[in-house]
mmCIF file with all atom_site columns, C-alpha atoms in Angstrom:
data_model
loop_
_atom_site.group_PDB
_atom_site.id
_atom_site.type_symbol
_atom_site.label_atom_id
_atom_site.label_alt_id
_atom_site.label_comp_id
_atom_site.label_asym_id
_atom_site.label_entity_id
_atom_site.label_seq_id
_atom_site.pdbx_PDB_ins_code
_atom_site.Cartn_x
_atom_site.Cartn_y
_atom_site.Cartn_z
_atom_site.occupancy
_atom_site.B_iso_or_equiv
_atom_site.pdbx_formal_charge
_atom_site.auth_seq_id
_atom_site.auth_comp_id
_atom_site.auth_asym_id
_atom_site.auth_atom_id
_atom_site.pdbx_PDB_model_num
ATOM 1  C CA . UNK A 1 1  ? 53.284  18.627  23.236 1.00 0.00 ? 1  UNK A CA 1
ATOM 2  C CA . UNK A 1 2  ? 51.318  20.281  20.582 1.00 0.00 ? 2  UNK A CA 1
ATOM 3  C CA . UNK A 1 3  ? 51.346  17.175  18.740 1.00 0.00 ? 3  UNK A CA 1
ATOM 4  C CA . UNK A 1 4  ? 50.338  14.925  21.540 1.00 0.00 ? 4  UNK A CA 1
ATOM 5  C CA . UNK A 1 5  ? 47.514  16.808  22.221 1.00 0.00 ? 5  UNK A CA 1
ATOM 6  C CA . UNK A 1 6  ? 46.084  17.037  18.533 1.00 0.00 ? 6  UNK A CA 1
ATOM 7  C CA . UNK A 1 7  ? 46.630  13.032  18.576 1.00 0.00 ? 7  UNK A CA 1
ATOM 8  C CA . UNK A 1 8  ? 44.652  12.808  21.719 1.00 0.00 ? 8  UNK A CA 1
ATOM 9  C CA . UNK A 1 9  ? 41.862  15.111  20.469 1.00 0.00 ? 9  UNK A CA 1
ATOM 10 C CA . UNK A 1 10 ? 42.086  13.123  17.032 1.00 0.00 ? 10 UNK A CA 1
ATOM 11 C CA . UNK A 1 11 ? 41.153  9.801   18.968 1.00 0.00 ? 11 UNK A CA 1
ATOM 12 C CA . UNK A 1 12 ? 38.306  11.269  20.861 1.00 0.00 ? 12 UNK A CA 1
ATOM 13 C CA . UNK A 1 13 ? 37.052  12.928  17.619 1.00 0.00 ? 13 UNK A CA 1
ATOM 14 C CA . UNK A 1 14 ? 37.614  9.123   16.391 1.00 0.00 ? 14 UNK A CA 1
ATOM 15 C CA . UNK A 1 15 ? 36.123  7.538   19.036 1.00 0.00 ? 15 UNK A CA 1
ATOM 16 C CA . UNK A 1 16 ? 32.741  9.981   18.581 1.00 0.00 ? 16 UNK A CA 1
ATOM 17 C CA . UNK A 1 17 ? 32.386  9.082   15.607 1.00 0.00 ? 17 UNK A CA 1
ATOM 18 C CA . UNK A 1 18 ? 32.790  5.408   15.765 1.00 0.00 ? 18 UNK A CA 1
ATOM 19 C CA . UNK A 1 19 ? 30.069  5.440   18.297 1.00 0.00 ? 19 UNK A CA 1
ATOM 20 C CA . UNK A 1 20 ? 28.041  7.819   16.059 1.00 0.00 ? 20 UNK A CA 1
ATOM 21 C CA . UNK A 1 21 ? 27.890  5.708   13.434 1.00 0.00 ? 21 UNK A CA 1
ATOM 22 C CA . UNK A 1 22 ? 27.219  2.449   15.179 1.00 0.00 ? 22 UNK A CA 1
ATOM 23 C CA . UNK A 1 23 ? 24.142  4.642   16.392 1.00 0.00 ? 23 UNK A CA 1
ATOM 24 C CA . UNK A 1 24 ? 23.000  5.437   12.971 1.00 0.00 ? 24 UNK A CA 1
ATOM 25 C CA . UNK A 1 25 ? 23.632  1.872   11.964 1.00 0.00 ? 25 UNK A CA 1
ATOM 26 C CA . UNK A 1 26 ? 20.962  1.215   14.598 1.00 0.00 ? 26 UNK A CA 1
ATOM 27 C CA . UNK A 1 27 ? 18.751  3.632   14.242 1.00 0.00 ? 27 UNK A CA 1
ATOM 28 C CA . UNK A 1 28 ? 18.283  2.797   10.240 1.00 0.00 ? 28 UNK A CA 1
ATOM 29 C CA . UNK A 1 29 ? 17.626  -0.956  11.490 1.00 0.00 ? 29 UNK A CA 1
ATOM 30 C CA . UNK A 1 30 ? 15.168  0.210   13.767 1.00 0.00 ? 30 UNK A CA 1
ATOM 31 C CA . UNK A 1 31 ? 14.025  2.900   10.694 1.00 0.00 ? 31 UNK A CA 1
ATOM 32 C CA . UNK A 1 32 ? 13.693  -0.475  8.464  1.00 0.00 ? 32 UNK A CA 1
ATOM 33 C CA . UNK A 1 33 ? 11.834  -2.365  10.984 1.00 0.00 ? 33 UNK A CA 1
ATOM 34 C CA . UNK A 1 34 ? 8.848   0.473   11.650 1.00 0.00 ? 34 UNK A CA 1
ATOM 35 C CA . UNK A 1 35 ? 8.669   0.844   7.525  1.00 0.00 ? 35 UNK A CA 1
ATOM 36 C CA . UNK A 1 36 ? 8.307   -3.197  7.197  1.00 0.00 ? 36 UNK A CA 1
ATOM 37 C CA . UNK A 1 37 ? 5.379   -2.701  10.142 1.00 0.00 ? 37 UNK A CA 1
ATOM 38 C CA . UNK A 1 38 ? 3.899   0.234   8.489  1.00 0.00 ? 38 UNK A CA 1
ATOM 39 C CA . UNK A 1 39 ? 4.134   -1.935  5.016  1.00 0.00 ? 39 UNK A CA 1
ATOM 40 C CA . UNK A 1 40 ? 2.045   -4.697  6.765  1.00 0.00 ? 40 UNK A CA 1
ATOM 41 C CA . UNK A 1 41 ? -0.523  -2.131  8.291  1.00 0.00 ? 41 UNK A CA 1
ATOM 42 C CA . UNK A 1 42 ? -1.647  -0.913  4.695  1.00 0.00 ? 42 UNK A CA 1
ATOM 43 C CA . UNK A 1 43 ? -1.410  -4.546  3.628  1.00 0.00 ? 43 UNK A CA 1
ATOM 44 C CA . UNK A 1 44 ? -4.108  -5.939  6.324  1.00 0.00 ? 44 UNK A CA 1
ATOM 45 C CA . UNK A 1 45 ? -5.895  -1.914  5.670  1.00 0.00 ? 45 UNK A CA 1
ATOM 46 C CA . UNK A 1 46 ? -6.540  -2.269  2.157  1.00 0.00 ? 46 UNK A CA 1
ATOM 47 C CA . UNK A 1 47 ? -7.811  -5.978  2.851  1.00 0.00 ? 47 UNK A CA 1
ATOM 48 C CA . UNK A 1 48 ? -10.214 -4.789  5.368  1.00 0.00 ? 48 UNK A CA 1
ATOM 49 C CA . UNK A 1 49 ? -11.307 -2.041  2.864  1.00 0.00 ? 49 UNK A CA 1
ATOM 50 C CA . UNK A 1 50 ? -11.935 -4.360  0.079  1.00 0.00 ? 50 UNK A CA 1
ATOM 51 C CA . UNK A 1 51 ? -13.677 -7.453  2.795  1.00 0.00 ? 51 UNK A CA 1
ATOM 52 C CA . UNK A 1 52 ? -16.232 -3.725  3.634  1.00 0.00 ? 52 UNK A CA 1
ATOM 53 C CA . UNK A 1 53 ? -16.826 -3.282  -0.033 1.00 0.00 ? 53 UNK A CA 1
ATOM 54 C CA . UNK A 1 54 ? -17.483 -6.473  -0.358 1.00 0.00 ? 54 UNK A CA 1
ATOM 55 C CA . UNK A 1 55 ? -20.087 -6.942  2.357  1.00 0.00 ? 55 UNK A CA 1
ATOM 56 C CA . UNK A 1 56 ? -21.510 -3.208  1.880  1.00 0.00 ? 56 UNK A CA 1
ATOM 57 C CA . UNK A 1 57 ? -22.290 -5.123  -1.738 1.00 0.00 ? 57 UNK A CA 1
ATOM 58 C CA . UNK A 1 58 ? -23.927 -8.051  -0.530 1.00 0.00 ? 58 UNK A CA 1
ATOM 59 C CA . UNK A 1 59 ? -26.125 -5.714  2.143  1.00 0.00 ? 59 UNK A CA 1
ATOM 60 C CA . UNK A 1 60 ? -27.155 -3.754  -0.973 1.00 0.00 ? 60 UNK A CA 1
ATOM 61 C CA . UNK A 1 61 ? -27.644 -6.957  -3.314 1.00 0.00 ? 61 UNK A CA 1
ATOM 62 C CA . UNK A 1 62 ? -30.504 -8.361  -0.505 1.00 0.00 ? 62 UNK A CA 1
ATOM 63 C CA . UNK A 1 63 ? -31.809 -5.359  -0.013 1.00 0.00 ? 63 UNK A CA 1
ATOM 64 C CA . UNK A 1 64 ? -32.733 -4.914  -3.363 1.00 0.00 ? 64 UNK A CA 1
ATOM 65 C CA . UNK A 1 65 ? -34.069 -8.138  -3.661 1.00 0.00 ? 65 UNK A CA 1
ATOM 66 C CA . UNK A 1 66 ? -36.316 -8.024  -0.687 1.00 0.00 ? 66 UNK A CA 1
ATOM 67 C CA . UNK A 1 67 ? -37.431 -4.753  -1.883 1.00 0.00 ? 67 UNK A CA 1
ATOM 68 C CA . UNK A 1 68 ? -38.542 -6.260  -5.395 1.00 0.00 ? 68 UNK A CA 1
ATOM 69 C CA . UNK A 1 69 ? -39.830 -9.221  -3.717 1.00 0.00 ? 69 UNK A CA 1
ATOM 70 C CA . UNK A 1 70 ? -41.957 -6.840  -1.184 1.00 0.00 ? 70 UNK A CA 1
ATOM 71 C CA . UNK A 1 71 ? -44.671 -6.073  -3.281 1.00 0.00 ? 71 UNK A CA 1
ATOM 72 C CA . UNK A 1 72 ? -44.991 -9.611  -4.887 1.00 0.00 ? 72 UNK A CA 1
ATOM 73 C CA . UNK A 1 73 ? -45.371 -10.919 -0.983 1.00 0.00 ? 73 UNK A CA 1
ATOM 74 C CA . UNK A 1 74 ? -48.314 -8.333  -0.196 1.00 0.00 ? 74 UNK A CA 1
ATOM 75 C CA . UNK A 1 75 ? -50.411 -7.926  -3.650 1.00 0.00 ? 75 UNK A CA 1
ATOM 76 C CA . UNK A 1 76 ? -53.023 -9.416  -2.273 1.00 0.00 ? 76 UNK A CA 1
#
């Protein structure tokens, strides 16, 4: 009976773990998934950082020239 009882608890234990694993197997799917998305979000960040630079540049490149050009405009 001893025996029976050991092979019953050895199933469950199986049968635990089987399901345990399929959960992990999901879980590091899901894990993949949110790293790919998180990949994509410091993609489209670091574009939007460099499209800022770039038009903080151009904001500073006219605003030098109109301020050159200001005192040309009123000598008189």
């Amino acid at each position: 009976m001893d025996h029976e009882k050991y092979a019953e608890t050895l199933i469950r234990i199986d049968e635990r773990t089987i399901h345990i694993l399929d959960e992990l197997k999901r879980l590091n799917g899901t894990v993949k998934k949110h790293d790919e998305e998180i990949e994509n979000l410091r993609t489209t960040q670091e574009r939007h950082r460099t499209y800022l630079r770039i038009i903080g540049s151009a904001i500073g490149i006219i605003v030098a020239i109109v301020c050159a050009l200001l005192p040309f405009l009123f000598k008189q």
